[in-house]
mmCIF file of C-alpha atoms in Angstrom:
data_model
loop_
_atom_site.group_PDB
_atom_site.id
_atom_site.type_symbol
_atom_site.label_atom_id
_atom_site.label_comp_id
_atom_site.label_asym_id
_atom_site.label_seq_id
_atom_site.Cartn_x
_atom_site.Cartn_y
_atom_site.Cartn_z
ATOM 1 C CA ILE A 1 11.603 -37.637 41.378
ATOM 2 C CA TYR A 2 13.970 -34.609 40.568
ATOM 3 C CA ILE A 3 16.421 -35.421 43.544
ATOM 4 C CA ILE A 4 16.219 -39.181 42.592
ATOM 5 C CA GLY A 5 17.064 -38.194 38.982
ATOM 6 C CA LEU A 6 20.059 -36.392 40.052
ATOM 7 C CA ILE A 7 21.572 -39.271 41.978
ATOM 8 C CA ALA A 8 20.829 -41.476 39.064
ATOM 9 C CA ASP A 9 23.055 -39.183 36.900
ATOM 10 C CA ARG A 10 26.688 -40.372 36.399
ATOM 11 C CA LYS A 11 28.064 -37.208 38.187
ATOM 12 C CA PHE A 12 26.606 -38.203 41.424
ATOM 13 C CA GLN A 13 27.055 -42.034 41.218
ATOM 14 C CA HIS A 14 29.039 -41.991 44.374
ATOM 15 C CA PHE A 15 25.838 -41.177 46.294
ATOM 16 C CA ASN A 16 24.103 -44.431 45.074
ATOM 17 C CA THR A 17 25.289 -46.344 48.301
ATOM 18 C CA VAL A 18 24.003 -43.407 50.502
ATOM 19 C CA LEU A 19 20.577 -43.580 48.733
ATOM 20 C CA GLU A 20 20.516 -47.305 49.023
ATOM 21 C CA ALA A 21 21.219 -47.277 52.578
ATOM 22 C CA TYR A 22 18.540 -44.425 53.194
ATOM 23 C CA ILE A 23 15.920 -46.452 51.413
ATOM 24 C CA LYS A 24 16.662 -49.610 53.524
ATOM 25 C CA GLN A 25 17.325 -48.014 56.899
ATOM 26 C CA HIS A 26 15.733 -44.584 57.228
ATOM 27 C CA PHE A 27 12.891 -44.178 54.721
ATOM 28 C CA SER A 28 9.607 -44.271 56.431
ATOM 29 C CA ALA A 29 6.899 -42.681 54.224
ATOM 30 C CA THR A 30 4.234 -45.334 54.020
ATOM 31 C CA LEU A 31 2.013 -43.443 51.460
ATOM 32 C CA ALA A 32 4.746 -42.234 49.085
ATOM 33 C CA TYR A 33 4.067 -45.183 46.816
ATOM 34 C CA LYS A 34 0.650 -43.666 45.846
ATOM 35 C CA LYS A 35 2.259 -40.358 44.826
ATOM 36 C CA LEU A 36 5.133 -41.786 43.118
ATOM 37 C CA MET A 37 2.943 -44.160 41.134
ATOM 38 C CA SER A 38 0.554 -41.383 40.207
ATOM 39 C CA VAL A 39 3.474 -39.065 39.009
ATOM 40 C CA LEU A 40 5.079 -41.917 37.110
ATOM 41 C CA LYS A 41 1.748 -42.752 35.478
ATOM 42 C CA ARG A 42 0.971 -39.092 34.457
ATOM 43 C CA TYR A 43 4.430 -38.718 32.905
ATOM 44 C CA LEU A 44 4.022 -41.951 30.966
ATOM 45 C CA ASP A 45 0.538 -40.952 29.725
ATOM 46 C CA VAL A 46 1.806 -37.713 28.595
ATOM 47 C CA SER A 47 4.779 -39.120 26.737
ATOM 48 C CA SER A 48 2.607 -41.840 25.148
ATOM 49 C CA ARG A 49 0.290 -39.279 23.687
ATOM 50 C CA GLY A 50 3.307 -37.772 21.899
ATOM 51 C CA GLU A 51 3.122 -34.613 24.050
ATOM 52 C CA GLN A 52 6.364 -32.897 25.235
ATOM 53 C CA CYS A 53 7.180 -34.151 28.711
ATOM 54 C CA GLU A 54 10.484 -32.855 29.870
ATOM 55 C CA PRO A 55 10.849 -34.741 33.136
ATOM 56 C CA ILE A 56 10.295 -38.093 31.339
ATOM 57 C CA LEU A 57 13.927 -38.705 30.512
ATOM 58 C CA ARG A 58 15.080 -37.863 34.065
ATOM 59 C CA THR A 59 12.499 -40.049 35.381
ATOM 60 C CA LEU A 60 13.304 -43.058 33.295
ATOM 61 C CA LYS A 61 16.955 -42.746 34.044
ATOM 62 C CA ALA A 62 16.164 -42.945 37.829
ATOM 63 C CA LEU A 63 13.410 -45.715 37.408
ATOM 64 C CA GLU A 64 15.465 -48.167 39.355
ATOM 65 C CA TYR A 65 15.415 -45.977 42.507
ATOM 66 C CA ILE A 66 11.826 -44.766 42.003
ATOM 67 C CA PHE A 67 10.703 -48.451 42.031
ATOM 68 C CA LYS A 68 12.889 -48.983 45.129
ATOM 69 C CA PHE A 69 11.002 -46.179 46.882
ATOM 70 C CA ILE A 70 7.690 -47.490 45.723
ATOM 71 C CA VAL A 71 8.268 -51.132 46.877
ATOM 72 C CA ARG A 72 9.878 -49.942 50.272
ATOM 73 C CA SER A 73 6.738 -47.551 50.797
ATOM 74 C CA ARG A 74 4.333 -50.284 49.887
ATOM 75 C CA MET A 75 5.979 -52.722 52.218
ATOM 76 C CA LEU A 76 5.911 -50.344 55.101
ATOM 77 C CA TYR A 77 2.346 -49.608 54.277
ATOM 78 C CA SER A 78 1.314 -53.332 54.534
ATOM 79 C CA GLN A 79 3.094 -53.829 57.818
#
């Protein structure tokens, strides 16, 4: 999530096309969706309780790509 968050940052916008191509053509982790969903849920649970969760902002900024990884992983798993 940290690396995805970096790419979602404006400074690294030029890497968006590289990340998109990687997700579509080279990403092959069939079980990554489980871990990504688990981490995302944990961050949201901590944040919703009002506790300090430093990675939540970075995670929400990168949510588009996190979901692309989750969807791609789940699609690969179901094949």
